[in-house]
């Protein structure tokens, strides 16, 4: 056997989020072989950028290098690769909205925003210039509030973005620019969970920006960097900066 199949499994194990990894491993365990249509259905149901082509490459290598290997063996190998990579997660990952390609292992903005919100245990800091058409995000924030996560929303008042979060009531704290900062705009787009993970990019919290527009971003998983970002945002809300006020 060549090294192609192990290399492909290791690469995929490093980048897949836990929920998607669990689903793919379950699918592989149910597959009779590389040509099983259950793999086609799973790939069609998970159209993340690059994932379909990666799974296709794995199936081709499986077919040519070890066709008698059971799907359960690939599932185990994938899980082992993910566990081995868990202690060395890349500090950054690319995120996009709109058209996707197989050129890079890119994740979709809508899905990663949900993942970041779900990863919060104590706090969420979210900034957006505009916000509307985000029922899924509001649902996730309601669930986070139910876990006693403190949620601060930094929103541009001129775009009426706070209206998108009205169903959350007092479960969230809303911040707008102070009246003495009217010459500037709150243009940042951030979703930060605790002090460990942050999504940064061009996408506002709107349905079109999260799914359809051509948007580019990154997700940071370096606690040192994310911690400094969180500290800066807290400073903006404090009395020293006097930049933000409670909405």
mmCIF file with all atom_site columns, C-alpha atoms in Angstrom, residues 16-119:
data_model
loop_
_atom_site.group_PDB
_atom_site.id
_atom_site.type_symbol
_atom_site.label_atom_id
_atom_site.label_alt_id
_atom_site.label_comp_id
_atom_site.label_asym_id
_atom_site.label_entity_id
_atom_site.label_seq_id
_atom_site.pdbx_PDB_ins_code
_atom_site.Cartn_x
_atom_site.Cartn_y
_atom_site.Cartn_z
_atom_site.occupancy
_atom_site.B_iso_or_equiv
_atom_site.pdbx_formal_charge
_atom_site.auth_seq_id
_atom_site.auth_comp_id
_atom_site.auth_asym_id
_atom_site.auth_atom_id
_atom_site.pdbx_PDB_model_num
ATOM 1   C CA . UNK A 1 16  ? -12.880 18.483 10.369 1.00 0.00 ? 16  UNK A CA 1
ATOM 2   C CA . UNK A 1 17  ? -14.884 19.888 13.309 1.00 0.00 ? 17  UNK A CA 1
ATOM 3   C CA . UNK A 1 18  ? -15.994 17.316 15.876 1.00 0.00 ? 18  UNK A CA 1
ATOM 4   C CA . UNK A 1 19  ? -19.640 17.047 14.771 1.00 0.00 ? 19  UNK A CA 1
ATOM 5   C CA . UNK A 1 20  ? -18.757 16.554 11.107 1.00 0.00 ? 20  UNK A CA 1
ATOM 6   C CA . UNK A 1 21  ? -15.970 14.117 11.972 1.00 0.00 ? 21  UNK A CA 1
ATOM 7   C CA . UNK A 1 22  ? -18.386 12.043 14.047 1.00 0.00 ? 22  UNK A CA 1
ATOM 8   C CA . UNK A 1 23  ? -20.889 11.967 11.195 1.00 0.00 ? 23  UNK A CA 1
ATOM 9   C CA . UNK A 1 24  ? -18.328 10.952 8.603  1.00 0.00 ? 24  UNK A CA 1
ATOM 10  C CA . UNK A 1 25  ? -16.928 8.194  10.827 1.00 0.00 ? 25  UNK A CA 1
ATOM 11  C CA . UNK A 1 26  ? -20.449 6.820  11.293 1.00 0.00 ? 26  UNK A CA 1
ATOM 12  C CA . UNK A 1 27  ? -20.946 6.914  7.531  1.00 0.00 ? 27  UNK A CA 1
ATOM 13  C CA . UNK A 1 28  ? -17.665 5.107  6.895  1.00 0.00 ? 28  UNK A CA 1
ATOM 14  C CA . UNK A 1 29  ? -18.564 2.400  9.388  1.00 0.00 ? 29  UNK A CA 1
ATOM 15  C CA . UNK A 1 30  ? -21.821 1.846  7.491  1.00 0.00 ? 30  UNK A CA 1
ATOM 16  C CA . UNK A 1 31  ? -20.074 1.684  4.086  1.00 0.00 ? 31  UNK A CA 1
ATOM 17  C CA . UNK A 1 32  ? -19.414 -1.712 2.529  1.00 0.00 ? 32  UNK A CA 1
ATOM 18  C CA . UNK A 1 33  ? -16.575 -0.313 0.442  1.00 0.00 ? 33  UNK A CA 1
ATOM 19  C CA . UNK A 1 34  ? -15.326 2.732  -1.463 1.00 0.00 ? 34  UNK A CA 1
ATOM 20  C CA . UNK A 1 35  ? -18.176 2.542  -4.003 1.00 0.00 ? 35  UNK A CA 1
ATOM 21  C CA . UNK A 1 36  ? -21.004 2.385  -1.452 1.00 0.00 ? 36  UNK A CA 1
ATOM 22  C CA . UNK A 1 37  ? -23.687 4.975  -2.286 1.00 0.00 ? 37  UNK A CA 1
ATOM 23  C CA . UNK A 1 38  ? -24.016 5.873  1.391  1.00 0.00 ? 38  UNK A CA 1
ATOM 24  C CA . UNK A 1 39  ? -20.830 7.875  0.889  1.00 0.00 ? 39  UNK A CA 1
ATOM 25  C CA . UNK A 1 40  ? -22.376 9.698  -2.076 1.00 0.00 ? 40  UNK A CA 1
ATOM 26  C CA . UNK A 1 41  ? -25.381 10.669 0.031  1.00 0.00 ? 41  UNK A CA 1
ATOM 27  C CA . UNK A 1 42  ? -23.242 11.886 2.920  1.00 0.00 ? 42  UNK A CA 1
ATOM 28  C CA . UNK A 1 43  ? -21.084 13.979 0.613  1.00 0.00 ? 43  UNK A CA 1
ATOM 29  C CA . UNK A 1 44  ? -24.184 15.542 -0.997 1.00 0.00 ? 44  UNK A CA 1
ATOM 30  C CA . UNK A 1 45  ? -25.585 16.400 2.433  1.00 0.00 ? 45  UNK A CA 1
ATOM 31  C CA . UNK A 1 46  ? -22.372 18.166 3.525  1.00 0.00 ? 46  UNK A CA 1
ATOM 32  C CA . UNK A 1 47  ? -21.384 20.570 0.706  1.00 0.00 ? 47  UNK A CA 1
ATOM 33  C CA . UNK A 1 48  ? -18.594 22.340 2.617  1.00 0.00 ? 48  UNK A CA 1
ATOM 34  C CA . UNK A 1 49  ? -15.849 23.746 0.407  1.00 0.00 ? 49  UNK A CA 1
ATOM 35  C CA . UNK A 1 50  ? -13.250 21.135 -0.451 1.00 0.00 ? 50  UNK A CA 1
ATOM 36  C CA . UNK A 1 51  ? -14.908 18.335 1.521  1.00 0.00 ? 51  UNK A CA 1
ATOM 37  C CA . UNK A 1 52  ? -16.515 16.618 -1.456 1.00 0.00 ? 52  UNK A CA 1
ATOM 38  C CA . UNK A 1 53  ? -13.260 16.523 -3.402 1.00 0.00 ? 53  UNK A CA 1
ATOM 39  C CA . UNK A 1 54  ? -11.331 15.285 -0.368 1.00 0.00 ? 54  UNK A CA 1
ATOM 40  C CA . UNK A 1 55  ? -13.776 12.442 0.199  1.00 0.00 ? 55  UNK A CA 1
ATOM 41  C CA . UNK A 1 56  ? -13.619 11.634 -3.514 1.00 0.00 ? 56  UNK A CA 1
ATOM 42  C CA . UNK A 1 57  ? -9.811  11.435 -3.339 1.00 0.00 ? 57  UNK A CA 1
ATOM 43  C CA . UNK A 1 58  ? -10.014 9.189  -0.271 1.00 0.00 ? 58  UNK A CA 1
ATOM 44  C CA . UNK A 1 59  ? -12.437 6.856  -2.038 1.00 0.00 ? 59  UNK A CA 1
ATOM 45  C CA . UNK A 1 60  ? -10.185 6.662  -5.108 1.00 0.00 ? 60  UNK A CA 1
ATOM 46  C CA . UNK A 1 61  ? -7.144  5.860  -2.956 1.00 0.00 ? 61  UNK A CA 1
ATOM 47  C CA . UNK A 1 62  ? -9.192  3.345  -0.969 1.00 0.00 ? 62  UNK A CA 1
ATOM 48  C CA . UNK A 1 63  ? -10.352 1.705  -4.204 1.00 0.00 ? 63  UNK A CA 1
ATOM 49  C CA . UNK A 1 64  ? -6.867  1.512  -5.745 1.00 0.00 ? 64  UNK A CA 1
ATOM 50  C CA . UNK A 1 65  ? -4.726  0.815  -2.679 1.00 0.00 ? 65  UNK A CA 1
ATOM 51  C CA . UNK A 1 66  ? -6.859  -1.243 -0.278 1.00 0.00 ? 66  UNK A CA 1
ATOM 52  C CA . UNK A 1 67  ? -10.267 -2.135 -1.738 1.00 0.00 ? 67  UNK A CA 1
ATOM 53  C CA . UNK A 1 68  ? -10.819 -4.964 0.760  1.00 0.00 ? 68  UNK A CA 1
ATOM 54  C CA . UNK A 1 69  ? -10.267 -2.679 3.761  1.00 0.00 ? 69  UNK A CA 1
ATOM 55  C CA . UNK A 1 70  ? -13.576 -2.244 5.641  1.00 0.00 ? 70  UNK A CA 1
ATOM 56  C CA . UNK A 1 71  ? -15.065 1.183  6.111  1.00 0.00 ? 71  UNK A CA 1
ATOM 57  C CA . UNK A 1 72  ? -14.777 0.741  9.876  1.00 0.00 ? 72  UNK A CA 1
ATOM 58  C CA . UNK A 1 73  ? -10.985 0.647  9.500  1.00 0.00 ? 73  UNK A CA 1
ATOM 59  C CA . UNK A 1 74  ? -11.012 3.995  7.708  1.00 0.00 ? 74  UNK A CA 1
ATOM 60  C CA . UNK A 1 75  ? -13.319 5.427  10.371 1.00 0.00 ? 75  UNK A CA 1
ATOM 61  C CA . UNK A 1 76  ? -10.904 4.317  13.086 1.00 0.00 ? 76  UNK A CA 1
ATOM 62  C CA . UNK A 1 77  ? -7.923  5.752  11.198 1.00 0.00 ? 77  UNK A CA 1
ATOM 63  C CA . UNK A 1 78  ? -9.726  9.056  10.716 1.00 0.00 ? 78  UNK A CA 1
ATOM 64  C CA . UNK A 1 79  ? -10.636 9.269  14.401 1.00 0.00 ? 79  UNK A CA 1
ATOM 65  C CA . UNK A 1 80  ? -7.042  8.484  15.419 1.00 0.00 ? 80  UNK A CA 1
ATOM 66  C CA . UNK A 1 81  ? -5.725  11.172 13.070 1.00 0.00 ? 81  UNK A CA 1
ATOM 67  C CA . UNK A 1 82  ? -8.148  13.713 14.541 1.00 0.00 ? 82  UNK A CA 1
ATOM 68  C CA . UNK A 1 83  ? -7.164  12.790 18.098 1.00 0.00 ? 83  UNK A CA 1
ATOM 69  C CA . UNK A 1 84  ? -3.480  13.099 17.249 1.00 0.00 ? 84  UNK A CA 1
ATOM 70  C CA . UNK A 1 85  ? -4.067  16.543 15.769 1.00 0.00 ? 85  UNK A CA 1
ATOM 71  C CA . UNK A 1 86  ? -6.192  17.772 18.672 1.00 0.00 ? 86  UNK A CA 1
ATOM 72  C CA . UNK A 1 87  ? -3.171  18.941 20.627 1.00 0.00 ? 87  UNK A CA 1
ATOM 73  C CA . UNK A 1 88  ? -1.819  20.927 17.689 1.00 0.00 ? 88  UNK A CA 1
ATOM 74  C CA . UNK A 1 89  ? -4.862  22.620 16.152 1.00 0.00 ? 89  UNK A CA 1
ATOM 75  C CA . UNK A 1 90  ? -3.788  25.211 13.552 1.00 0.00 ? 90  UNK A CA 1
ATOM 76  C CA . UNK A 1 91  ? -4.172  28.714 14.998 1.00 0.00 ? 91  UNK A CA 1
ATOM 77  C CA . UNK A 1 92  ? -5.960  29.946 11.868 1.00 0.00 ? 92  UNK A CA 1
ATOM 78  C CA . UNK A 1 93  ? -8.394  28.494 9.355  1.00 0.00 ? 93  UNK A CA 1
ATOM 79  C CA . UNK A 1 94  ? -9.936  30.047 6.255  1.00 0.00 ? 94  UNK A CA 1
ATOM 80  C CA . UNK A 1 95  ? -13.669 30.747 6.124  1.00 0.00 ? 95  UNK A CA 1
ATOM 81  C CA . UNK A 1 96  ? -15.765 31.820 3.110  1.00 0.00 ? 96  UNK A CA 1
ATOM 82  C CA . UNK A 1 97  ? -19.279 32.653 2.025  1.00 0.00 ? 97  UNK A CA 1
ATOM 83  C CA . UNK A 1 98  ? -20.580 32.380 -1.523 1.00 0.00 ? 98  UNK A CA 1
ATOM 84  C CA . UNK A 1 99  ? -18.995 30.167 -4.203 1.00 0.00 ? 99  UNK A CA 1
ATOM 85  C CA . UNK A 1 100 ? -16.654 27.488 -2.874 1.00 0.00 ? 100 UNK A CA 1
ATOM 86  C CA . UNK A 1 101 ? -13.795 25.597 -4.432 1.00 0.00 ? 101 UNK A CA 1
ATOM 87  C CA . UNK A 1 102 ? -11.641 22.598 -3.673 1.00 0.00 ? 102 UNK A CA 1
ATOM 88  C CA . UNK A 1 103 ? -8.435  24.644 -3.852 1.00 0.00 ? 103 UNK A CA 1
ATOM 89  C CA . UNK A 1 104 ? -8.192  25.041 -0.083 1.00 0.00 ? 104 UNK A CA 1
ATOM 90  C CA . UNK A 1 105 ? -9.758  23.352 2.967  1.00 0.00 ? 105 UNK A CA 1
ATOM 91  C CA . UNK A 1 106 ? -12.190 26.226 3.556  1.00 0.00 ? 106 UNK A CA 1
ATOM 92  C CA . UNK A 1 107 ? -15.181 26.246 5.900  1.00 0.00 ? 107 UNK A CA 1
ATOM 93  C CA . UNK A 1 108 ? -18.440 28.085 5.265  1.00 0.00 ? 108 UNK A CA 1
ATOM 94  C CA . UNK A 1 109 ? -19.118 31.232 7.307  1.00 0.00 ? 109 UNK A CA 1
ATOM 95  C CA . UNK A 1 110 ? -22.649 30.225 8.333  1.00 0.00 ? 110 UNK A CA 1
ATOM 96  C CA . UNK A 1 111 ? -21.528 26.897 9.770  1.00 0.00 ? 111 UNK A CA 1
ATOM 97  C CA . UNK A 1 112 ? -18.417 28.170 11.515 1.00 0.00 ? 112 UNK A CA 1
ATOM 98  C CA . UNK A 1 113 ? -20.339 31.039 13.159 1.00 0.00 ? 113 UNK A CA 1
ATOM 99  C CA . UNK A 1 114 ? -22.711 28.482 14.668 1.00 0.00 ? 114 UNK A CA 1
ATOM 100 C CA . UNK A 1 115 ? -19.772 26.302 15.769 1.00 0.00 ? 115 UNK A CA 1
ATOM 101 C CA . UNK A 1 116 ? -18.064 29.222 17.514 1.00 0.00 ? 116 UNK A CA 1
ATOM 102 C CA . UNK A 1 117 ? -21.248 30.201 19.352 1.00 0.00 ? 117 UNK A CA 1
ATOM 103 C CA . UNK A 1 118 ? -21.794 26.615 20.457 1.00 0.00 ? 118 UNK A CA 1
ATOM 104 C CA . UNK A 1 119 ? -18.215 26.403 21.770 1.00 0.00 ? 119 UNK A CA 1
#
